XYZ file of C-alpha atoms in Angstrom:
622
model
C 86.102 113.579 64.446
C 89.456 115.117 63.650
C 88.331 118.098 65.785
C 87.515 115.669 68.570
C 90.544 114.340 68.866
C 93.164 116.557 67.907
C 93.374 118.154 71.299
C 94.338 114.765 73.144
C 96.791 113.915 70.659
C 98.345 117.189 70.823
C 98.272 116.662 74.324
C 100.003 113.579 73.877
C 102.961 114.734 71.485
C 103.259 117.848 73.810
C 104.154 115.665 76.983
C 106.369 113.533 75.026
C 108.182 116.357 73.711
C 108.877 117.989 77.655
C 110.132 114.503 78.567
C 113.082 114.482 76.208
C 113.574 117.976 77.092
C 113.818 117.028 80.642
C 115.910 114.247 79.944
C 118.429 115.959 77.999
C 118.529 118.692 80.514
C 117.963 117.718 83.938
C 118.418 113.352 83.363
C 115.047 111.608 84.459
C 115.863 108.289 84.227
C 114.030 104.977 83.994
C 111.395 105.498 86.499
C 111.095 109.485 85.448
C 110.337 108.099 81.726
C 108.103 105.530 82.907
C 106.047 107.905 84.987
C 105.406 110.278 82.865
C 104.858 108.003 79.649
C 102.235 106.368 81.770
C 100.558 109.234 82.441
C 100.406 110.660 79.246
C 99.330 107.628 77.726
C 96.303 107.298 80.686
C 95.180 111.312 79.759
C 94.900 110.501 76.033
C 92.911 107.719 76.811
C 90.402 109.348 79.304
C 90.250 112.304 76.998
C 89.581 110.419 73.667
C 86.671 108.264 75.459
C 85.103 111.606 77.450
C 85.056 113.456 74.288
C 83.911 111.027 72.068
C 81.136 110.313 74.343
C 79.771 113.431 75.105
C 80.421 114.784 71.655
C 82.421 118.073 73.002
C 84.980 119.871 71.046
C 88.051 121.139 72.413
C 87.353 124.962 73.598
C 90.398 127.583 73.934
C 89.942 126.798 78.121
C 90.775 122.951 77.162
C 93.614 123.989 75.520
C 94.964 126.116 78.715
C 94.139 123.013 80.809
C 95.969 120.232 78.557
C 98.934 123.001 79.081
C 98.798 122.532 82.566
C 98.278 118.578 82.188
C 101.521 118.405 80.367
C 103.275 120.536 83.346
C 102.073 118.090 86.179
C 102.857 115.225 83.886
C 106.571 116.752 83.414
C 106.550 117.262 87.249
C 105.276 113.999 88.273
C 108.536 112.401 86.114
C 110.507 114.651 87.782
C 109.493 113.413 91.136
C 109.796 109.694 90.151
C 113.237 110.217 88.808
C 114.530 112.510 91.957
C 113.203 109.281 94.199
C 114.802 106.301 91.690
C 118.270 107.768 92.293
C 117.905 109.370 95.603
C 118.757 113.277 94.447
C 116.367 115.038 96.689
C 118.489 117.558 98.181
C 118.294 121.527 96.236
C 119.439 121.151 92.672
C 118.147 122.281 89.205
C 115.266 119.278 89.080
C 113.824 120.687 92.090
C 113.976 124.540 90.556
C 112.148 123.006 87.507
C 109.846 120.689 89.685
C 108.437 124.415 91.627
C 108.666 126.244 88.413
C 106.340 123.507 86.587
C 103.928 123.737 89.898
C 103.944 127.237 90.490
C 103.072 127.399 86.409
C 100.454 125.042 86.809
C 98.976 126.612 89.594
C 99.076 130.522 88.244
C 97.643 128.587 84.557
C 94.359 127.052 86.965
C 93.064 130.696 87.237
C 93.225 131.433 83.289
C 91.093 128.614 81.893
C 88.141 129.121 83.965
C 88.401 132.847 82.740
C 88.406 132.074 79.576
C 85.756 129.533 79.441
C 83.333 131.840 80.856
C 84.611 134.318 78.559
C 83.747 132.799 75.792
C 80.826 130.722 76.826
C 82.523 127.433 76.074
C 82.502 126.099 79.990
C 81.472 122.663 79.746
C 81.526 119.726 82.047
C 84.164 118.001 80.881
C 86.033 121.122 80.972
C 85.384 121.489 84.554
C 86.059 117.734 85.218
C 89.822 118.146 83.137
C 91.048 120.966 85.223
C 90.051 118.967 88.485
C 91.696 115.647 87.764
C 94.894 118.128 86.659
C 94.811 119.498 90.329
C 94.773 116.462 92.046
C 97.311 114.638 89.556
C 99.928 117.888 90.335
C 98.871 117.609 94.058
C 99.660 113.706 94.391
C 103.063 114.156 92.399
C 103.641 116.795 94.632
C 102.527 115.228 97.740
C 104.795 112.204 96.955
C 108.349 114.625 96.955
C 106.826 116.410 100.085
C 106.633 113.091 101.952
C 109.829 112.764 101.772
C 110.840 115.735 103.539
C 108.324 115.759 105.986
C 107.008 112.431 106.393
C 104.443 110.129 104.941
C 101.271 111.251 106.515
C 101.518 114.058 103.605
C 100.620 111.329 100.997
C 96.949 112.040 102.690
C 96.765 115.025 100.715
C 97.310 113.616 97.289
C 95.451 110.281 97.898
C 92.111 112.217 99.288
C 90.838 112.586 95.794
C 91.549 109.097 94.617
C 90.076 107.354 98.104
C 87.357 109.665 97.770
C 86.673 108.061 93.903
C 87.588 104.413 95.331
C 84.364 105.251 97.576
C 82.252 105.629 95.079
C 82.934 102.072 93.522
C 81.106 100.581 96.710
C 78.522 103.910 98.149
C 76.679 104.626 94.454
C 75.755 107.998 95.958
C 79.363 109.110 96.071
C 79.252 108.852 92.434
C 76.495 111.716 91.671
C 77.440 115.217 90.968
C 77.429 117.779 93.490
C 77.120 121.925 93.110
C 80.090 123.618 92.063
C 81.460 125.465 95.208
C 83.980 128.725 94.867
C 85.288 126.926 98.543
C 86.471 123.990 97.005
C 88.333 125.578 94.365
C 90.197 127.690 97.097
C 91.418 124.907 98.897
C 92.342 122.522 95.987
C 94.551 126.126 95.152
C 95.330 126.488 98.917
C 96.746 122.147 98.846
C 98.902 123.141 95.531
C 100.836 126.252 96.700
C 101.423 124.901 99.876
C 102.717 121.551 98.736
C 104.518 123.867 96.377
C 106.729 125.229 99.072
C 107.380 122.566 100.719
C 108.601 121.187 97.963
C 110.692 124.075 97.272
C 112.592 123.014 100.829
C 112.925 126.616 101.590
C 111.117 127.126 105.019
C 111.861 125.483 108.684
C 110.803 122.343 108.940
C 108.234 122.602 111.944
C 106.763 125.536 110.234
C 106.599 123.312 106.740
C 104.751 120.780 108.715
C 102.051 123.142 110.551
C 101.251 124.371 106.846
C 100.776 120.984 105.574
C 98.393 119.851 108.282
C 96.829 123.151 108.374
C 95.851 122.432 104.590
C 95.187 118.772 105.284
C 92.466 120.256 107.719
C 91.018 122.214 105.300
C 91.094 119.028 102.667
C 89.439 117.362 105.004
C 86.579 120.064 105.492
C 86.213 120.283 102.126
C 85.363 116.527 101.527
C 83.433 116.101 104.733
C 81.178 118.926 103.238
C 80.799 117.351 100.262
C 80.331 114.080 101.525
C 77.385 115.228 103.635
C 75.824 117.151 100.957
C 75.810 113.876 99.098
C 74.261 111.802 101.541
C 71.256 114.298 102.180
C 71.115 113.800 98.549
C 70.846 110.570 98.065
C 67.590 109.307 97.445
C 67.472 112.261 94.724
C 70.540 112.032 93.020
C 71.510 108.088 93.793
C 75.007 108.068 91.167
C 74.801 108.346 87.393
C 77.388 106.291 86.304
C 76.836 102.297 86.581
C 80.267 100.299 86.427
C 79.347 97.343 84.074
C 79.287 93.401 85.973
C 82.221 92.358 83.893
C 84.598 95.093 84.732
C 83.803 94.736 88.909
C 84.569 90.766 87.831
C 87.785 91.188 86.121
C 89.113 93.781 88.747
C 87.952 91.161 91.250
C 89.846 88.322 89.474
C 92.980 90.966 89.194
C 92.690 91.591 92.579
C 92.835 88.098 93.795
C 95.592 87.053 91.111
C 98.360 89.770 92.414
C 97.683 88.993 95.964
C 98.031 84.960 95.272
C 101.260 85.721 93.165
C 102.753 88.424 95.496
C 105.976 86.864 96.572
C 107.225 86.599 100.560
C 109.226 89.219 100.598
C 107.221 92.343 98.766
C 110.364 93.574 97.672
C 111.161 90.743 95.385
C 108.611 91.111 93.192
C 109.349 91.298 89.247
C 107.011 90.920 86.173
C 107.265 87.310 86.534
C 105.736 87.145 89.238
C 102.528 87.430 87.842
C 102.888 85.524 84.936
C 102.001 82.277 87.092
C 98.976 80.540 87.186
C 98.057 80.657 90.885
C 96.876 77.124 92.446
C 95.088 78.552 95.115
C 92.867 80.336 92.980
C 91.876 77.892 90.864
C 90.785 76.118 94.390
C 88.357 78.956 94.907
C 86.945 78.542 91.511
C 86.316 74.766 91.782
C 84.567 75.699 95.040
C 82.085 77.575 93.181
C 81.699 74.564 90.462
C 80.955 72.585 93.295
C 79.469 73.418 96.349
C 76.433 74.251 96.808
C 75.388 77.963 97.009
C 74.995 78.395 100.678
C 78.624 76.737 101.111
C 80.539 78.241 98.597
C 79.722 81.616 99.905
C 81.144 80.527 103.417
C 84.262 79.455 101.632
C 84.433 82.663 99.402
C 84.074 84.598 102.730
C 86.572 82.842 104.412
C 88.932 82.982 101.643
C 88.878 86.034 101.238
C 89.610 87.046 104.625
C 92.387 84.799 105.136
C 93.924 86.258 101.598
C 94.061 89.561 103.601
C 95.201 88.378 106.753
C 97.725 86.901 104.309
C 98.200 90.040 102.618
C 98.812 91.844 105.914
C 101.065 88.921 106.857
C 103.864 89.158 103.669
C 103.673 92.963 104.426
C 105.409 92.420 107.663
C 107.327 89.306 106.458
C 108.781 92.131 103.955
C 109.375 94.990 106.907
C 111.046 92.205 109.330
C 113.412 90.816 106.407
C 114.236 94.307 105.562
C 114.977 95.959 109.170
C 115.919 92.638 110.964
C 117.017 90.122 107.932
C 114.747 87.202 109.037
C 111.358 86.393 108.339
C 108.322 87.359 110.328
C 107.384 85.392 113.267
C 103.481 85.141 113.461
C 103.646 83.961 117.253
C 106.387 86.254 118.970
C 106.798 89.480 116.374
C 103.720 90.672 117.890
C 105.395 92.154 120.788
C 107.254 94.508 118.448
C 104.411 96.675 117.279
C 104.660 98.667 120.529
C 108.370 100.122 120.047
C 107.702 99.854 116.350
C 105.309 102.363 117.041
C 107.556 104.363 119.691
C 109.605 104.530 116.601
C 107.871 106.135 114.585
C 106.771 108.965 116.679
C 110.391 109.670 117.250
C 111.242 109.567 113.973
C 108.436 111.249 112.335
C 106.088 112.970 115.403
C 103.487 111.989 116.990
C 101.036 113.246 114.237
C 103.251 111.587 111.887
C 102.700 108.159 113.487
C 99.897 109.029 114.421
C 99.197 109.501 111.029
C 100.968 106.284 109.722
C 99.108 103.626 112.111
C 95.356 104.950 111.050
C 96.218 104.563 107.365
C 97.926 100.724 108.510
C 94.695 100.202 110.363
C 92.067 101.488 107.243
C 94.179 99.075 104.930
C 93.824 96.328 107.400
C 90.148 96.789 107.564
C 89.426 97.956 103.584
C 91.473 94.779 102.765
C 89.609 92.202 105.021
C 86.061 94.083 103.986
C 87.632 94.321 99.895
C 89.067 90.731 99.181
C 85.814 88.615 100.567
C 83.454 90.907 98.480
C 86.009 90.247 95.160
C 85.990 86.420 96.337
C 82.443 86.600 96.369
C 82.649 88.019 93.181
C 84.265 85.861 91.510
C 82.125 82.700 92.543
C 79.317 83.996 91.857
C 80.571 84.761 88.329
C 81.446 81.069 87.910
C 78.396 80.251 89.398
C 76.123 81.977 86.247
C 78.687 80.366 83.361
C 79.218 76.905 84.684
C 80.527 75.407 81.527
C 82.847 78.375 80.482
C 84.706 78.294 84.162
C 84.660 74.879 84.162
C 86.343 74.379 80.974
C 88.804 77.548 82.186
C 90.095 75.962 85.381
C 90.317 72.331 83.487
C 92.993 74.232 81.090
C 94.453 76.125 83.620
C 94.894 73.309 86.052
C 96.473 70.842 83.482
C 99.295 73.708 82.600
C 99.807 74.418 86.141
C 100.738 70.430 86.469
C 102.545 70.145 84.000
C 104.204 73.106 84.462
C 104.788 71.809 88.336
C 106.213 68.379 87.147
C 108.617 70.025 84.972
C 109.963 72.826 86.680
C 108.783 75.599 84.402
C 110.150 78.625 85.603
C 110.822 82.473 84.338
C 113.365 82.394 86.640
C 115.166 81.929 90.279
C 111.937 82.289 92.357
C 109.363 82.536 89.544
C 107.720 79.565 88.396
C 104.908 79.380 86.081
C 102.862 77.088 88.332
C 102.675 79.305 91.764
C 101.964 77.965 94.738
C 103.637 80.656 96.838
C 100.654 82.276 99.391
C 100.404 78.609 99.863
C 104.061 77.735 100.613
C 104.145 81.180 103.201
C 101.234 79.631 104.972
C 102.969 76.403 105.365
C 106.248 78.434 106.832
C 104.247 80.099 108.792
C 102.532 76.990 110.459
C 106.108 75.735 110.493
C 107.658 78.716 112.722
C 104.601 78.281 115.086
C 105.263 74.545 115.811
C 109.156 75.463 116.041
C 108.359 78.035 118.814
C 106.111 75.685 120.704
C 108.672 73.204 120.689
C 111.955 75.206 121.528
C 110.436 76.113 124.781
C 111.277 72.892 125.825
C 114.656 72.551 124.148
C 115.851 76.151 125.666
C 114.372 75.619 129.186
C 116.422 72.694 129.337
C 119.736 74.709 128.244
C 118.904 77.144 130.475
C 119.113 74.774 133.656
C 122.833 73.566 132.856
C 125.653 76.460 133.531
C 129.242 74.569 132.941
C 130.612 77.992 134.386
C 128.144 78.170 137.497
C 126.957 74.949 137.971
C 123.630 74.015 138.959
C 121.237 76.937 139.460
C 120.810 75.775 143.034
C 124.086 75.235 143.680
C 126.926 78.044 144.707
C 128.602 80.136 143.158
C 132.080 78.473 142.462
C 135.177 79.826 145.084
C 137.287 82.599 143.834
C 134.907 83.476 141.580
C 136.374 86.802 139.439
C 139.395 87.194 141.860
C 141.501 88.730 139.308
C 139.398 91.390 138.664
C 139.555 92.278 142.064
C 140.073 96.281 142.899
C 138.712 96.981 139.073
C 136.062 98.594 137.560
C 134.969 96.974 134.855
C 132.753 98.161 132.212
C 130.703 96.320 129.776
C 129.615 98.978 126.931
C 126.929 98.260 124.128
C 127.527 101.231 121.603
C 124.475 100.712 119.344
C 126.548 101.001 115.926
C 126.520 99.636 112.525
C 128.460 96.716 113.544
C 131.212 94.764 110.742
C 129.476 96.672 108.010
C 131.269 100.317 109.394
C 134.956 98.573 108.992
C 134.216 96.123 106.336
C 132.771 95.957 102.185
C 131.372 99.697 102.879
C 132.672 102.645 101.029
C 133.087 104.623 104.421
C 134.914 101.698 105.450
C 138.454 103.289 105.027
C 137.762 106.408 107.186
C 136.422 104.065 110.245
C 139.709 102.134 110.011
C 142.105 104.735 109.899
C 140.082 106.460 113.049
C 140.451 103.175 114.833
C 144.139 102.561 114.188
C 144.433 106.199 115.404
C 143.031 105.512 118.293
C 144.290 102.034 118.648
C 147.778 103.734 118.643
C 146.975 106.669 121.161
C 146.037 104.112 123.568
C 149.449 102.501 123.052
C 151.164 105.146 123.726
C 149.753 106.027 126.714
C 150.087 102.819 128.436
C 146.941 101.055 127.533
C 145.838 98.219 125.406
C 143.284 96.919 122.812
C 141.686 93.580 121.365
C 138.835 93.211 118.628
C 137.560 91.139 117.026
C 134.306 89.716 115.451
C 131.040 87.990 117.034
C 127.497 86.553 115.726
C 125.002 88.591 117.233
C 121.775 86.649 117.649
C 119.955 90.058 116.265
C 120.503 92.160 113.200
C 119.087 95.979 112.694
C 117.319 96.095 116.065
C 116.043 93.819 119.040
C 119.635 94.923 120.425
C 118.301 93.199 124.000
C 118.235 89.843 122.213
C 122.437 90.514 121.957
C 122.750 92.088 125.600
C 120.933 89.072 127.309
C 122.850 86.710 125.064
C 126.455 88.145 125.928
C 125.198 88.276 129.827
C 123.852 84.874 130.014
C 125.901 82.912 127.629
C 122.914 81.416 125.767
C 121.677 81.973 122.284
C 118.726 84.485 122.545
C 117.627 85.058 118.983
C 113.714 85.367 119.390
C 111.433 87.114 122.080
C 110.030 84.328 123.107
C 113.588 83.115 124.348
C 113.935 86.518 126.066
C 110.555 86.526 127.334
C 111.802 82.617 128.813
C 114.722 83.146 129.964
C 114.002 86.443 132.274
C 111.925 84.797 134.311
C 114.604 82.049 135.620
C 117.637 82.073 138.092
C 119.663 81.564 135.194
C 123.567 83.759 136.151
C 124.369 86.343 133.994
C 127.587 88.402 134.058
C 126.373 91.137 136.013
C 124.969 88.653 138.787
C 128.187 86.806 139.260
C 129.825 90.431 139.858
C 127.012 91.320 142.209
C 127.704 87.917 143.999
C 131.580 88.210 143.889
C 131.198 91.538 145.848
C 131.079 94.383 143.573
C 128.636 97.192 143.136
C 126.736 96.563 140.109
C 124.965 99.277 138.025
C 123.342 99.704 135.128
C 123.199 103.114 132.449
C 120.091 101.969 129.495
C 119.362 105.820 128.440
C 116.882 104.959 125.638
C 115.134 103.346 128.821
C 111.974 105.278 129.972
C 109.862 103.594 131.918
C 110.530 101.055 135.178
C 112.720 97.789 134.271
C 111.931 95.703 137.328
C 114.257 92.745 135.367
C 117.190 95.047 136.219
C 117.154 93.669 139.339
C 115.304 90.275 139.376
C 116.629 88.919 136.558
C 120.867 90.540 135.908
C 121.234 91.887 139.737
C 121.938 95.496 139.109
C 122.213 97.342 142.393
C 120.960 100.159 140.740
C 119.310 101.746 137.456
C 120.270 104.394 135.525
C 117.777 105.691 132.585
C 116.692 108.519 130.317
C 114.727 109.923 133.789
C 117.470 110.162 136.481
C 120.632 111.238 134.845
C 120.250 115.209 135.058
C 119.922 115.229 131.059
C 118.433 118.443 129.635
C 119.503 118.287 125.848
C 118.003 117.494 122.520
C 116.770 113.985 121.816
C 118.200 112.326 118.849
C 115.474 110.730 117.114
C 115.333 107.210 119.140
C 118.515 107.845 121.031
C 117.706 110.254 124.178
C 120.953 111.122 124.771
C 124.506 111.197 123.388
C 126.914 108.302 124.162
C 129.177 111.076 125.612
C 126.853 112.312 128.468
C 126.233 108.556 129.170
C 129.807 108.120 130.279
C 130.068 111.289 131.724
C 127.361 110.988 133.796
C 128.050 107.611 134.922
C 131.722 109.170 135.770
C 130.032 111.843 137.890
C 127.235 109.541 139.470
C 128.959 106.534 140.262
C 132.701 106.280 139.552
C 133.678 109.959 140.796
C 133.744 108.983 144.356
């Protein structure tokens, strides 16, 4: 046995040992530590139970490969240290992250060699050096996706959704014919992920290689794939994963995405450490109902657990971008410039990229959690008394740890109810929206500056702006946080009381001072038809509302009072028919009539500077 296992442990030690080297040379850090602990630890264990159960000893090719497991390991804490405190720009860790690569890369054409050499190739041997390549290529993938964008992560998660597969198509799971092919592109994946990493070539250029080789990837699995499924009936999967495994994965399943908090991004250990009340529900279901039934409710359950899922996801982005909550009735309006977003910021294969992964989850997740639902009744099902006696524990502790307020801490308490309390919120928000219809249609009737919609306008309305030109300019900014509690904060000021002063001297003058914008991160329309119409507009629906009333806005009461009213929106690029019905612009100005020629700027089409100039040439030059 000790020649069984000495190569793991050494294997073990070894990657220990290159973490405190990397850590007293180039700092990893928390998360670098973590990373690579964790998969050090996960290698040994894999290697201890292959070898003990096929009864191979460690050749001279396994100890070449173990090498090169201890590289990727080292390079994969190196990644998850460089993303923990942000250093991704050029620096030593990325020289050592390319060096350990490019090692582990030139190392994946010795041990082959030398198993064939000297006739010790083996199948676990051949199975070790793949998993190496696709642990190296995920850690690598991971660093690229930051440069490039995160439809790289397809690379590095191909070999893991491809084994995922395989838990649910049994014929995914047999062996297939070694092919020379697949080992060139696995090679072809690393040294091009390689040099992206490395940061070293154009970007555009960086990206054509990457999708070039994520074509190839693709090729290489589709092959396979098909090979496997004109094999099926022949070679139907070797390995059977035992019922109690697929039922404790389905339980784990259910448990995180009960537990999961609101807000994603909140989520500690103690989250989980909570007995969940609406799965002990599902299990009483299964105690109770009859078969036919509780497999309706298990389906059901299931699927709204995803749709939940889904629902906390977005809850999560919408805190984050906008710092509110998700709206299930009116947020659904902002996939479409969510998704304009994205292709400006990361391509259109990029987003392209980044909605059909959204989409798969959405769809594995509804087809996943019904089957693990289903799963799990039908587990409690067989063992009536066992379950029974389970959930009669479980439910006690959760009431008693309910009356008394048991908690790990702020937000964690040991009896959980929260997918249940989101639900409620969410429920909630809908029967607010349906009822502030009424409550802002009535606000929007009463003007105390214009009077009655049907009345008119008031006399001498704006006659001492008369002979002016007055401007009304939304500079899409980073609002009190560029001027206030930031530590760039300083330099803004001083450029403003520069400026402030300039304008002094030269006969002008200045005011500021703070508002409430109804919006925060985005939605900056909610704030322009708020400012315009004097009415708080802090939800699309409102928007939606109040554009198609009479209701005056700033712009109309120019239009009324005689001036010529026009209006510049250059991240505009389609028709805005409101423009007109709804604020009384005389005419519009957008991204496809102002003579621009330039580079975009990711979402912005234009500079603020040829905005004003061109409005200076187009409208206020003659």
């Amino acid at each position: 046995m000790q020649s069984l296992h000495r190569g793991p442990v050494f294997g073990l030690f070894g990657q220990l040992a290159l973490l405190a080297a990397l850590s007293a040379t180039v700092g990893l850090g928390a998360a670098g530590w973590g990373v690579g602990v964790l998969s050090a630890l996960i290698m040994f264990a894999l290697l201890v139970r292959a070898v003990a159960r096929r009864g191979t000893a460690y050749g001279p090719a396994d100890w070449i490969t173990a090498f090169r497991a201890v590289l990727a390991g080292g390079a994969a804490a190196l990644v998850a240290g460089m993303l923990a405190s942000g250093a991704l720009a050029e620096g030593v860790s990325v020289g050592v992250l390319v060096g350990f690569a490019a090692a582990t890369i030139v190392l994946d054409g010795v041990d082959g060699r030398v198993a064939r050499r000297t006739r010790t190739t083996s199948d676990l041997g051949a199975r070790f050096d793949m998993e190496v390549d696709a642990f190296l290529i995920l850690a690598l993938s991971v660093r690229v996706a930051e440069l490039v964008g995160g439809w790289v992560l397809a690379i590095g998660l191909a070999r893991y959704a491809f084994l995922a597969a395989g838990w649910f198509l049994p014929w995914l799971r047999a062996d297939s014919p070694p092919r020379y092919w697949a080992k060139v592109v696995a090679v072809v994946q690393g040294v091009a992920l390689t040099a992206a990493a490395a940061n070293v070539l154009p970007h555009r250029l960086m990206a054509a290689i990457l999708l070039g080789a994520l074509v190839l990837l693709a090729e290489s699995f589709g092959r396979q794939c098909r090979w496997l499924w004109r094999h099926r009936k022949v070679n139907p999967g070797a390995v059977e994963i035992p019922a109690q495994f697929l039922t404790a994965l389905s339980g784990l399943l259910v448990w995180v995405a009960l537990l999961l908090p609101a807000n994603l991004l909140n989520t500690t250990p103690g989250s989980f450490a909570a007995i969940p009340l609406a799965g002990l529900v599902l299990v009483l279901t299964a105690l109770v109902l009859p078969r036919r039934w509780r497999q309706v409710v298990a389906v059901i359950f299931g699927a709204l657990l995803a749709v939940v899922l889904l629902a906390k996801a977005l809850n999560t982005a919408f805190e984050a971008v906008f710092d509110r909550p998700f709206d299930l009735l009116n947020d659904g309006y902002y996939l479409g410039p969510g998704a304009g977003v994205l292709g400006d910021s990361l391509g259109g294969a990029g987003a392209a990229a980044v909605l059909a992964a959204a989409v798969l989850f959405v769809a594995f997740s509804l087809f996943l959690f019904p089957v693990a639902a289903l799963r799990l009744q039908h587990a409690a099902s067989m063992n009536r008394r066992v379950w029974a006696g389970s959930v009669l524990v479980a439910g006690a502790a959760w009431v008693v740890f309910f009356v008394s307020g048991t908690s790990w801490g702020p937000g964690a308490p040991l009896a959980s109810s929260v997918t249940a309390a989101f639900v409620s919120t969410q429920f909630q928000q809908v029967q607010h929206d349906a009822a502030d219809r009424h409550v802002f249609a009535a606000q929007i009737s009463h003007d105390p500056f214009m009077g009655p919609q049907s009345a008119a306008p008031e006399a001498g309305l704006l006659q001492r702006l008369r002979g002016k030109d007055v401007l009304l300019v939304f500079v899409e900014s980073y609002g009190r946080a560029a001027v206030e509690g930031s530590s760039f904060s300083p330099g803004v000021r001083a450029v403003l009381e520069s400026g402030t002063s300039q304008l002094h001297h030269a006969g002008f003058d200045s005011r500021s001072a703070f508002l409430t914008s109804p919006t925060f991160g985005g939605a900056s329309w909610l704030a322009h038809s708020t400012l315009q119409s004097g009415l708080w507009v802090d939800s699309q629906q409102r928007y939606n509302q109040l554009l198609t009333t009479q209701r005056p806005t700033l712009s109309s009461a120019f239009q009324v009072a005689g001036w010529r009213t026009v209006s510049f929106v250059p991240a505009d690029t389609r028709d805005w028919p409101q423009g007109q019905a709804f604020y009384g612009f005389d005419a519009l100005y957008d991204s496809r009539n102002v003579g621009y020629g330039g580079p975009k700027f990711g979402y912005a089409s234009m500079p603020d500077q040829y905005v004003l100039s061109a409005f200076q040439r187009l409208e206020r030059s003659a």
